[in-house]
Coordinates of C-alpha atoms in Angstrom, one line a residue:
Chain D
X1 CA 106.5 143.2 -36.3
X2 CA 107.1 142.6 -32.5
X3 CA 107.3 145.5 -30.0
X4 CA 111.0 145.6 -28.9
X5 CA 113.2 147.4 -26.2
X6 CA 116.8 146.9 -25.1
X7 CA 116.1 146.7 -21.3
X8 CA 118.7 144.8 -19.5
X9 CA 122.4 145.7 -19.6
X10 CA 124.9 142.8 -19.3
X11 CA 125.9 143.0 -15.8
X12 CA 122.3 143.3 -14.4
X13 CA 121.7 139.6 -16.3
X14 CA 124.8 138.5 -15.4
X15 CA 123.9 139.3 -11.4
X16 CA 120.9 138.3 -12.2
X17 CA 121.7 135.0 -12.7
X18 CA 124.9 134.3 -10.1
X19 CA 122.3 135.8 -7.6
X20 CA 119.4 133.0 -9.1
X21 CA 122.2 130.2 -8.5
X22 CA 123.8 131.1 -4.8
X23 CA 120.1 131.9 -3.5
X24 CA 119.0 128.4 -4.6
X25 CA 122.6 126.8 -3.8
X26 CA 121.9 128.5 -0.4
X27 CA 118.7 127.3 0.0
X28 CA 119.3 123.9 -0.5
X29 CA 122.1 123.7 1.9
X30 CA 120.2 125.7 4.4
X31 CA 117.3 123.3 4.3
X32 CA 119.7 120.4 4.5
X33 CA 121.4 122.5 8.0
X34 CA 118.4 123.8 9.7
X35 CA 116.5 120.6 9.2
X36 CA 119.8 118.3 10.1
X37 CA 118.0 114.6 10.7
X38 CA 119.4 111.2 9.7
X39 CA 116.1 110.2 8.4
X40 CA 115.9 113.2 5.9
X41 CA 119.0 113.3 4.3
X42 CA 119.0 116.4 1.7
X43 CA 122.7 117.4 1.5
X44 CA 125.2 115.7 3.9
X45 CA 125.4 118.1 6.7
X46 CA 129.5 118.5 6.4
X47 CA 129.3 119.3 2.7
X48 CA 126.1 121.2 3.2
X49 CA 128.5 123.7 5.8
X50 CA 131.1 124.1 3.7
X51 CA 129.1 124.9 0.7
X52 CA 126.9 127.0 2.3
X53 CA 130.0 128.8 3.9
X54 CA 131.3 129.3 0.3
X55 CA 128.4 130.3 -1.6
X56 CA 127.4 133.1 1.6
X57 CA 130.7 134.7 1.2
X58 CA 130.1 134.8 -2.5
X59 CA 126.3 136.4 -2.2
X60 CA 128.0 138.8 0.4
X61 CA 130.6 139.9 -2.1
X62 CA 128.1 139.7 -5.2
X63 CA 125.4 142.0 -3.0
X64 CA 128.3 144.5 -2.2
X65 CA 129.0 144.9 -6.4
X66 CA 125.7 145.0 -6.7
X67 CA 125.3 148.1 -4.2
X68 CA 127.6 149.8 -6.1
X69 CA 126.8 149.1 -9.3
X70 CA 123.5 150.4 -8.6
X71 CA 125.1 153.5 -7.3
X72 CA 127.0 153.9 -10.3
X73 CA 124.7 153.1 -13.2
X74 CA 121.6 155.0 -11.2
X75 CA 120.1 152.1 -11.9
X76 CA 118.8 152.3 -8.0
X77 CA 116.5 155.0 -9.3
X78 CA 114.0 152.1 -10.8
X79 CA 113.7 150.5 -7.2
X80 CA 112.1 153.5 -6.0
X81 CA 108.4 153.6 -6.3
X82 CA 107.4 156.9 -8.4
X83 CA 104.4 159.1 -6.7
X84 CA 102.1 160.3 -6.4
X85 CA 99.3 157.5 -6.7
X86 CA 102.0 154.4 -5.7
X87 CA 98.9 153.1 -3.9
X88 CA 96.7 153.2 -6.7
X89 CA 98.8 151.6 -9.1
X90 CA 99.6 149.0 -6.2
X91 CA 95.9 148.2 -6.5
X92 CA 95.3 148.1 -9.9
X93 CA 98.6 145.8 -10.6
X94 CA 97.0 143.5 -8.1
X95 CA 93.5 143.7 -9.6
X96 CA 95.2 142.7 -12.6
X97 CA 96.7 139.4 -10.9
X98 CA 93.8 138.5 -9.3
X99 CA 91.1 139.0 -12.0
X100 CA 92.8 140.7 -15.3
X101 CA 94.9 138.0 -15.7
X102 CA 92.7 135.4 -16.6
X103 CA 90.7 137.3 -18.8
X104 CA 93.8 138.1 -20.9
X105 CA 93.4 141.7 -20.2
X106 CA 96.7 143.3 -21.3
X107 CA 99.2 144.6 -18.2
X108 CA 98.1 147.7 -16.8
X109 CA 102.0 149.3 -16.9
X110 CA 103.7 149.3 -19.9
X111 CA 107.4 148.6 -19.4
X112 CA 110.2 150.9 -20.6
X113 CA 114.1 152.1 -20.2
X114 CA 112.9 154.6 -17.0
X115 CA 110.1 152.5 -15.9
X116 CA 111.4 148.5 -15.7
X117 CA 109.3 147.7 -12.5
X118 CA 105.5 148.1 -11.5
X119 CA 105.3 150.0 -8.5
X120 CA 104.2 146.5 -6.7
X121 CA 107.3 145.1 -8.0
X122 CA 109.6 147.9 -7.3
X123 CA 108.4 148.3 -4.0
X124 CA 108.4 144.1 -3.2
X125 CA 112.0 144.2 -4.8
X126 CA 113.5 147.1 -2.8
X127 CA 112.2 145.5 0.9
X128 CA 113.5 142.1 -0.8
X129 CA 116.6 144.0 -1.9
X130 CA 117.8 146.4 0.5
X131 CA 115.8 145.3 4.1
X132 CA 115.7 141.0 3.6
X133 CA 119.1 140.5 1.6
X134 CA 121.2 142.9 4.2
X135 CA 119.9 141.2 7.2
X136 CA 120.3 138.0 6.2
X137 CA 124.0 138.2 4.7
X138 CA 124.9 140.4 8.0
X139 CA 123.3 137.3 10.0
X140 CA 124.7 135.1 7.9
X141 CA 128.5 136.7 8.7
X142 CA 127.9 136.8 12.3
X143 CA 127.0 133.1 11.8
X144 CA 130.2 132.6 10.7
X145 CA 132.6 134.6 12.8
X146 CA 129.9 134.5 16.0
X147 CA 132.7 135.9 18.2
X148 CA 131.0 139.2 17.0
X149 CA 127.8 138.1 18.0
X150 CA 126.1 139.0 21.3
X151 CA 127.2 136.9 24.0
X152 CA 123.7 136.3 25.4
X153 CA 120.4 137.3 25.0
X154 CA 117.7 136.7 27.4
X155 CA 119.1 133.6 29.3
X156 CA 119.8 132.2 25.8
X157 CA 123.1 132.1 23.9
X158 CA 123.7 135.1 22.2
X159 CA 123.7 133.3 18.7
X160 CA 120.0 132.4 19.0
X161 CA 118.5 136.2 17.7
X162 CA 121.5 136.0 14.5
X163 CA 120.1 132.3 13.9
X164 CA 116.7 133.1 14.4
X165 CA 116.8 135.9 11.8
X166 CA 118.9 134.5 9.6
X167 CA 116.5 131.9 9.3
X168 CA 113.1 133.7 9.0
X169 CA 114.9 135.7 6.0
X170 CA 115.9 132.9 4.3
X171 CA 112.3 131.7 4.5
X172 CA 111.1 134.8 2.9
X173 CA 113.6 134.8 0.2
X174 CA 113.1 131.8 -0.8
X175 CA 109.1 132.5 -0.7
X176 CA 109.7 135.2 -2.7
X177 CA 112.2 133.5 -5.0
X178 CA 108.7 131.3 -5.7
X179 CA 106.6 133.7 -6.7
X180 CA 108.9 135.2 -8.5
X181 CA 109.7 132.5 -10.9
X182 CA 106.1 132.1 -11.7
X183 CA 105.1 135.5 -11.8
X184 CA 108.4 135.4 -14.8
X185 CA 105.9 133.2 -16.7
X186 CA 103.1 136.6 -17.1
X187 CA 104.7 137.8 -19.8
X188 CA 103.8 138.0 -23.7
X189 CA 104.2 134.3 -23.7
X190 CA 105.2 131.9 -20.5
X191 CA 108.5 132.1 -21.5
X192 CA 109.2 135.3 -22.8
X193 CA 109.9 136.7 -19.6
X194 CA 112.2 134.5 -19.2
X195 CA 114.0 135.0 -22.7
X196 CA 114.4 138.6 -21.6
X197 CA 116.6 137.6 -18.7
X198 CA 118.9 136.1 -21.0
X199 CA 119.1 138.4 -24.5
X200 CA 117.7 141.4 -22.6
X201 CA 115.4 142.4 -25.1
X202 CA 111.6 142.8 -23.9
X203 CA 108.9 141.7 -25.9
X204 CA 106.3 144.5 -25.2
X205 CA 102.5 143.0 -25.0
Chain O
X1 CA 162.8 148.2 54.5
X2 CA 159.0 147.3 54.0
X3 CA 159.7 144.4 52.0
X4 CA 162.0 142.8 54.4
X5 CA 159.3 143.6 57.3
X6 CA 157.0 142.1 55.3
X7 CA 159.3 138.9 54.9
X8 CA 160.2 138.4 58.5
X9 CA 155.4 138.7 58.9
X10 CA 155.1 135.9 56.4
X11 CA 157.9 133.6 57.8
X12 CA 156.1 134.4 61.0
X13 CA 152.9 133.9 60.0
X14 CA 153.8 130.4 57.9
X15 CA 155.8 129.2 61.1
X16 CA 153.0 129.8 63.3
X17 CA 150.7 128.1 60.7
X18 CA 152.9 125.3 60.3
X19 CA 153.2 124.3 63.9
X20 CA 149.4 124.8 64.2
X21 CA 148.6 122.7 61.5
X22 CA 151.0 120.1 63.2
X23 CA 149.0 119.3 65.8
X24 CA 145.7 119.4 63.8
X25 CA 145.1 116.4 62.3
X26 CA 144.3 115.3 58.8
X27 CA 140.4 115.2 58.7
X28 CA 138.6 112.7 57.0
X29 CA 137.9 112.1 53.3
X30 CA 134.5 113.4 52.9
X31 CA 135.5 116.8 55.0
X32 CA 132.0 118.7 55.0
X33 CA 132.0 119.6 58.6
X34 CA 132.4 123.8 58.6
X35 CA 134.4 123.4 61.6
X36 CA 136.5 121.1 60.0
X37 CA 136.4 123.3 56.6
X38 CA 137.9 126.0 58.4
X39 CA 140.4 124.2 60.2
X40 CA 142.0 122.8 56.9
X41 CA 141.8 126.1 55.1
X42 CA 144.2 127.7 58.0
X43 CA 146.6 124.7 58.0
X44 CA 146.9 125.3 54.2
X45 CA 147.7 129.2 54.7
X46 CA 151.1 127.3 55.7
X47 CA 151.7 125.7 52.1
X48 CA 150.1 129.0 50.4
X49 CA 152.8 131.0 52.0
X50 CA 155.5 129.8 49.8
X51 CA 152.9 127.8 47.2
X52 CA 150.7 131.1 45.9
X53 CA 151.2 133.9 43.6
X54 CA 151.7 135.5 47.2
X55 CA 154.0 133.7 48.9
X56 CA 156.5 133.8 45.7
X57 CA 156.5 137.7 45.9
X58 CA 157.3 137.8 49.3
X59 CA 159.2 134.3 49.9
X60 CA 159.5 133.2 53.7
X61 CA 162.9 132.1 53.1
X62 CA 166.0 133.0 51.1
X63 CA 167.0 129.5 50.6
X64 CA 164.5 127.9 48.5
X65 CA 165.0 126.9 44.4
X66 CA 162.7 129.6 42.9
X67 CA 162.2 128.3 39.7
X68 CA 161.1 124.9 40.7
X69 CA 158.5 127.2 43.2
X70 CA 157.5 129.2 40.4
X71 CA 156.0 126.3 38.6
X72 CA 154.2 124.9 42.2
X73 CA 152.2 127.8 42.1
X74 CA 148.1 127.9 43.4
X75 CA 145.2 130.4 43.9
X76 CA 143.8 129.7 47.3
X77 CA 140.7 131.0 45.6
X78 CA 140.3 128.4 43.1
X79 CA 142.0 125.9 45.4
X80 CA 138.9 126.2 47.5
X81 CA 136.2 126.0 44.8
X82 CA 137.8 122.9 43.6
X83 CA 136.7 119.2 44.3
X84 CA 139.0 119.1 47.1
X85 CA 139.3 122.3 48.2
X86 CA 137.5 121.9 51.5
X87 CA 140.8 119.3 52.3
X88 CA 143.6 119.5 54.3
X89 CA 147.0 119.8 51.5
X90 CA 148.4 117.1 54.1
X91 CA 145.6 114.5 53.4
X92 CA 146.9 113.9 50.0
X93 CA 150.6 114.9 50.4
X94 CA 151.5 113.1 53.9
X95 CA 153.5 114.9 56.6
X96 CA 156.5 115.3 54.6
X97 CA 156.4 118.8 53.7
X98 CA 155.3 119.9 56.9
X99 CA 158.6 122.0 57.0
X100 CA 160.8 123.1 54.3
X101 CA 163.1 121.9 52.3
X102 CA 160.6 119.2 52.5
X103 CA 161.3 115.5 52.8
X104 CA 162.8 113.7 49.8
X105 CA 160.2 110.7 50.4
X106 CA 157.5 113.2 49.8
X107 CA 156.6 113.0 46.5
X108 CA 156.3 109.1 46.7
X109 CA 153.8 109.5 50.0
X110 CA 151.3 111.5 47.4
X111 CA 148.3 109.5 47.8
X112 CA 147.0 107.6 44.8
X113 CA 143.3 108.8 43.3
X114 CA 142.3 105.4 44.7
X115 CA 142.8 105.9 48.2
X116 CA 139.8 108.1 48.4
X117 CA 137.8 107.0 45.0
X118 CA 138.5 103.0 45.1
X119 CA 135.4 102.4 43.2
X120 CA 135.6 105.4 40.5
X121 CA 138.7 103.9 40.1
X122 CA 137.7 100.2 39.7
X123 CA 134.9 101.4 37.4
X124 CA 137.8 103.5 35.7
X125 CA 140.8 101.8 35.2
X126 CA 139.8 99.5 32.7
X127 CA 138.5 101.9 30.5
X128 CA 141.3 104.2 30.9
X129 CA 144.1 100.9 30.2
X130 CA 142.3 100.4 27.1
X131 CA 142.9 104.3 25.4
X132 CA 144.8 105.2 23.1
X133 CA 147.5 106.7 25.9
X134 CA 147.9 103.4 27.5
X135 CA 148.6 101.5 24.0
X136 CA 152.7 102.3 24.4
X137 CA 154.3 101.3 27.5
X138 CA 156.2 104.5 27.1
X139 CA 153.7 106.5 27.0
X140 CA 151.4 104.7 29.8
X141 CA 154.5 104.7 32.0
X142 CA 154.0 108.6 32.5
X143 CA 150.3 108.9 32.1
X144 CA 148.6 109.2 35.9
X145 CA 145.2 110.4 36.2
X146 CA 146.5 113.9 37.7
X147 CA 148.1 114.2 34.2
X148 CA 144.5 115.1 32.9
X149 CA 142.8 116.3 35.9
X150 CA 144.7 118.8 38.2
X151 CA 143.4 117.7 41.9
X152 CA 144.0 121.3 42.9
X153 CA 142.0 123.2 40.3
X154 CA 139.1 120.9 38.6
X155 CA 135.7 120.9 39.7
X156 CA 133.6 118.5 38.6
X157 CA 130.6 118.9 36.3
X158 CA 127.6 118.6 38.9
X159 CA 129.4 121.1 40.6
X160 CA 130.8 123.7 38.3
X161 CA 127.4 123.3 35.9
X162 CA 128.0 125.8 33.0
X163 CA 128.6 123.8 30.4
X164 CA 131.0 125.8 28.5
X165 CA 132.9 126.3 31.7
X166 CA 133.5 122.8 32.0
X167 CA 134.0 122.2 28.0
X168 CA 137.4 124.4 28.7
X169 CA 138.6 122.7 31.3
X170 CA 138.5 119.1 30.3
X171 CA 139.4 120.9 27.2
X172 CA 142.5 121.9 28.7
X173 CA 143.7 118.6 29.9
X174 CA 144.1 117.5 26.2
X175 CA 145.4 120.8 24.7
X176 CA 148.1 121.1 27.4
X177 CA 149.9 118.2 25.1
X178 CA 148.0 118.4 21.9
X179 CA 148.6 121.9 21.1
X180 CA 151.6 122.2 22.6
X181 CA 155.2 120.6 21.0
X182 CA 157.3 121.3 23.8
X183 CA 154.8 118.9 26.4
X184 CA 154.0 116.7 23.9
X185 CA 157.5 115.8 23.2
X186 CA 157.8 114.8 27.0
X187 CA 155.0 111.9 26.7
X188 CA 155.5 111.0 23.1
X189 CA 157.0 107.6 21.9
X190 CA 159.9 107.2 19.2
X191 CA 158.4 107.1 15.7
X192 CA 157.8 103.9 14.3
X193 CA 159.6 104.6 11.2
X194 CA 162.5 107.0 12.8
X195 CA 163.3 105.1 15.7
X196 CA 165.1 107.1 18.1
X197 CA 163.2 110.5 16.7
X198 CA 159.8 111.4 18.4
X199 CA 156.7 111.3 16.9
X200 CA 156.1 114.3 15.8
X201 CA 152.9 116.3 16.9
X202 CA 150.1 116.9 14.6
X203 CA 148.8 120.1 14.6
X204 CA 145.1 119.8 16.3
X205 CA 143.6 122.3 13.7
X206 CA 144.7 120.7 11.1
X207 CA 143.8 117.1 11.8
X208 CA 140.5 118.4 12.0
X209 CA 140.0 121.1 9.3
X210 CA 137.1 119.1 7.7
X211 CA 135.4 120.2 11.3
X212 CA 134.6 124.3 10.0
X213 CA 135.2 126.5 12.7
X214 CA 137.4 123.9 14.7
X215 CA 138.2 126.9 17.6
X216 CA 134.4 127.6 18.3
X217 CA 133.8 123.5 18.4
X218 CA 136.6 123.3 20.7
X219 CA 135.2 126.5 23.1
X220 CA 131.8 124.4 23.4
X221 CA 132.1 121.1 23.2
X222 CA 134.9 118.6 24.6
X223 CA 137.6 116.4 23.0
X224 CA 135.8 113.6 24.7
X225 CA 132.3 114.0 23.0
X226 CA 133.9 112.4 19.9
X227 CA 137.0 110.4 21.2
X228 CA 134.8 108.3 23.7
X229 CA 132.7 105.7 23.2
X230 CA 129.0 106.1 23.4
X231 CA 127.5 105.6 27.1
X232 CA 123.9 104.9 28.2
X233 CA 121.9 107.8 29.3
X234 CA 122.7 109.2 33.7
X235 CA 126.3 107.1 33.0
X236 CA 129.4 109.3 33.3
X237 CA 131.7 109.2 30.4
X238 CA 134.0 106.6 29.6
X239 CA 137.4 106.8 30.0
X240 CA 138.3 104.9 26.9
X241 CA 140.1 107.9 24.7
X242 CA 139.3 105.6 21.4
X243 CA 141.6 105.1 18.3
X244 CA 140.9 107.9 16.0
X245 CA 139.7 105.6 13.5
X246 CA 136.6 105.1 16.2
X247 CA 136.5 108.9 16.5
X248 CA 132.8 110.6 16.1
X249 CA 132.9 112.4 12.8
X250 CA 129.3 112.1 11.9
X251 CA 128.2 115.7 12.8
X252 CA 124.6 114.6 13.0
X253 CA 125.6 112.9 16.4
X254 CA 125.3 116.6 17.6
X255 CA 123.5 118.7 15.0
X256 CA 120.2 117.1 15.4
X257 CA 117.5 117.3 17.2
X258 CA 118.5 113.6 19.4
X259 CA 121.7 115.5 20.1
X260 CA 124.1 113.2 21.8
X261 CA 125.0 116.4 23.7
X262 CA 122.3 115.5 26.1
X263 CA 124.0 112.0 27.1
X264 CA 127.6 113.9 27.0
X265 CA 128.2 117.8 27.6
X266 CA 124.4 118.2 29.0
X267 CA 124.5 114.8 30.9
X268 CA 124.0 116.8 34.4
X269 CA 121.3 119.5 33.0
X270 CA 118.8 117.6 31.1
X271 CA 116.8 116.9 33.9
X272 CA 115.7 120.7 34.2
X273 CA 114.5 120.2 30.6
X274 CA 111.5 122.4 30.0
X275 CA 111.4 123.1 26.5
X276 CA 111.6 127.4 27.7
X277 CA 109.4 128.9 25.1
X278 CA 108.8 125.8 23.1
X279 CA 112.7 125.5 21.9
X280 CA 113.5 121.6 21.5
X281 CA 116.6 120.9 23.4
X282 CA 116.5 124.7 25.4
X283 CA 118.5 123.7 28.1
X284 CA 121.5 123.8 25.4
X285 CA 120.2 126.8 23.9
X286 CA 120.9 128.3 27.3
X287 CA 124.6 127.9 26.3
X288 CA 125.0 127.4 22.9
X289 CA 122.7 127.6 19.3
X290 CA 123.3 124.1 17.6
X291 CA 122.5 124.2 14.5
X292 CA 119.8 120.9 13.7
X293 CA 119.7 120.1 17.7
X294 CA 118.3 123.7 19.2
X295 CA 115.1 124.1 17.0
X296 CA 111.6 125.0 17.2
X297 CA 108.7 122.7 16.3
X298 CA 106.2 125.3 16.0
X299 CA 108.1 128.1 14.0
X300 CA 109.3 125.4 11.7
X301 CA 105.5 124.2 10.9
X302 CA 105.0 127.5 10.0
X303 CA 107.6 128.3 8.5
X304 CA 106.7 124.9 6.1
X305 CA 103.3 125.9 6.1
X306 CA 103.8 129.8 4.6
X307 CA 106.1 128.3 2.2
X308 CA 103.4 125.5 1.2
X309 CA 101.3 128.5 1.0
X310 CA 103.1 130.2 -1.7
X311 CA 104.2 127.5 -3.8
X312 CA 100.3 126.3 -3.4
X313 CA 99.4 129.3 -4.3
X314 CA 100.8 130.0 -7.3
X315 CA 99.8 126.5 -8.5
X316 CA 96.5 127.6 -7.9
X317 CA 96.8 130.3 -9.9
X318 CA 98.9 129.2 -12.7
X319 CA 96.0 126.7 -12.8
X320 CA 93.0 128.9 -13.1
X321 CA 95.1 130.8 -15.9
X322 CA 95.3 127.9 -18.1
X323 CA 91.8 126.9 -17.4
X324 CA 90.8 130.6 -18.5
X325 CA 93.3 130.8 -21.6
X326 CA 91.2 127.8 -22.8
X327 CA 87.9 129.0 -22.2
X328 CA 88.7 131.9 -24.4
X329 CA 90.4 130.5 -27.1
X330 CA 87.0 128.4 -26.8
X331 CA 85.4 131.0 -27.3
X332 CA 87.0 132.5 -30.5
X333 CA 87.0 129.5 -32.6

């Protein structure tokens, strides 16, 4: 009856979902630091450090496997935007958001085993994946042990570029962690998307 | 050959210097005459010749006790950058060392902190009787104010400015005893519950480990900023070193954006405050990033507002979905 393909292996879910839990751990306790006020009290800001400390080393040591997992699977290959006519299917995938959507035209892209990303998606998952994430776990480090950061910088304390980056990233992350949870709810059904992440079987449309 | 030439220059030298110095007389308190700069800085080349890194290489005399000179050792350098380093050695230590071996009434002609700073030291004393270190008699029988400030090396903060410089050297005056076993053991009392045992020293790291990164906290910020009691804005620092039940250990005191930092560490800077580049609190980013306390108003706002953005966004359009999906299922029935 249904359309089915075994897409995700195990260890992509199970990333998949330590990654989902740090980032938003992370985020919470970086909210409740950078935003550090008696009136707004989020996370206490003691507990707040230490978790954050915690969960950073664990992204940093969960990002490495993932590197190399990648390498070793190949699975890297479906981050990498397929020419020619990347543009073109960039546009169209976005036509489809912006208008297709809501006339319940079906996705332009089929998914399958070679192809698990749109080329918007592959491409907005690689910057997210290999530019964002590595700056803001190396800022994140030198946040931690700053006697590797630069002493000064322009008149300021050296710590203020690794903060100010580190910072900026994390906003981006978690704007992109936004619109990616409800761009999971495009699927077949709201939650099929979702269902995938879990059983790794996709529900072609 | 050389080195005993160069023995019989310096006792030369430090004799000459010595009998000059003699007749000069102790200037005043508040010494910021040049002429009379100068004049002290020559009558000290006598004490630096035996009390320097100098004058220990290439004694004056044969006679002396070494190892008791080897721990009376200053820089003339940092003598003269220091609060009283435009003052005459004799001013605070009396004639009696004026030759060598020196007098044994000496030590007990030192001049008390009060003889120069009477009302510093009325506005002190009280505080300082009520810490922590004047609680034992033991213990406040060999506290004296030189026991955290060194009268030949300290500057004080209006003068030496850089925060961090002067977060290690008050630092210092506490870690000399609190990180150390061997000097703590000199000022300690018996343990109440081992009499005739000394209390043993906690480690410093450990008492604080629920502070993360205690060794950065202790490069850039002082002991004091949480063992004090809180002052009014322009006052100097209490004295009062506080029981450690009345320690700070609310880190918001620091990591916000009313950082106490500006009454304590920054008390001397905040009046150049110009928000530089529209950083809240800048004048401590010049030293340090604090997390909560060095922020910016204007990259946070948009920072909340891009975020807003999104999240409004894809309300927005999750919206106009459903509104569509019913339309069309409208539509077919």
């Amino acid at each position: 009856m249904s359309d089915r393909i075994y897409l995700l292996p195990l260890w992509i879910r199970l990333w998949h979902w330590t990654n989902a839990l740090l980032i938003i751990t992370l985020a919470v306790t970086g909210i409740s630091l950078h935003f550090a006020d008696p009136k707004l009290p989020l996370v206490e800001f003691a507990l707040a450090a230490r978790i954050h400390d915690i969960a950073g080393l664990a992204l940093v040591a969960l990002y490495v496997l993932f590197v190399i997992a990648n390498i070793v699977t190949g699975n890297w290959w479906q981050y990498v935007p397929k020419p020619p006519g990347v543009l073109e299917r960039c546009v169209k995938q976005g036509r489809w958001y912006m208008v297709g959507i809501f006339k319940g035209e079906p996705h332009p892209y089929r998914v399958s085993e070679e192809a698990n990303f749109n080329a918007m998606q592959a491409i907005a998952y690689w910057v997210i994946m290999y530019v964002v994430m590595p700056v803001m776990l190396i800022t994140g480090l030198l946040f931690l042990y700053p006697e590797f950061a630069p002493d000064r910088f322009f008149g300021f304390d050296g710590l203020l570029p690794v903060a100010i980056l580190h910072y900026l990233t994390g906003a981006v992350i978690i704007m992109f962690m936004i619109a990616h949870i409800y761009l999971g709810t495009t699927g077949k059904t709201a939650t099929s998307m979702f269902k995938t992440m879990f059983t790794g079987w996709y529900e072609q449309h | 050959m050389f080195r005993s030439w160069r023995k019989t220059t310096a006792a030369v030298a430090a004799f000459v210097a010595c009998v000059w110095s003699f007749q000069a007389h102790a200037g005043d308190a508040v010494a910021a005459d040049p002429e009379v700069v100068e004049k002290n800085r020559k009558a000290n080349e006598a004490c630096f010749a035996c009390h320097s890194e100098f004058g220990f290489k290439n004694p004056p005399r044969t006679d002396m006790d070494m190892k008791k000179l080897a721990e009376t050792l200053y820089d003339p350098k940092v003598f003269a950058g220091s609060n009283h380093g435009t003052m005459d050695c004799r001013q605070c230590h009396g004639q009696g060392y004026n030759d060598y071996p020196h007098s044994e009434t000496g030590k007990s002609e030192t001049s008390p902190c009060s003889e120069c700073h009477a009302t510093k030291v009325a506005r002190l004393e009280p505080q300082y009787d009520a810490s922590v270190h004047a609680r034992l008699e033991s213990v406040k029988a060999k506290f004296t104010c030189a026991t955290c400030h060194d009268p030949h090396i300290d500057l004080g903060a209006t003068l030496l400015k850089d925060p961090l410089k002067i977060a290690v050297q008050d630092n210092k005056a506490c870690l000399e005893c609190h990180d150390s076993d061997e000097v703590f053991a000199k000022y300690a009392a018996d343990d109440d519950k081992t009499p005739g045992i000394k209390k043993k020293r906690p480690n410093i790291d450990t008492i604080h480990e629920w502070l993360p990164n205690t060794k950065r906290h202790w490069q850039t910020v002082r002991c004091v900023e949480c063992h004090t009691p809180e002052v009014k804005a322009n006052r100097p620092l209490s004295h009062e070193i506080l029981d450690k039940e009345k320690a700070e250990k609310n880190c918001l005191s620091c990591h916000s954006a009313n950082s106490s930092l500006k009454t304590r560490l920054y008390r001397h800077l905040v009046k150049d405050e110009q928000d530089r580049l529209g950083f809240t609190n800048s004048i401590i980013l010049s030293s340090s990033y604090v997390i909560g306390a060095t922020r910016h108003p204007l990259l946070d706002k948009i920072v909340i507002g891009l975020v807003a953005l999104t999240l409004g966004g894809v309300l927005l359009h999750g919206a106009i979905r459903i509104v569509f999906a019913i339309r069309r299922k409208g539509k077919k029935q």
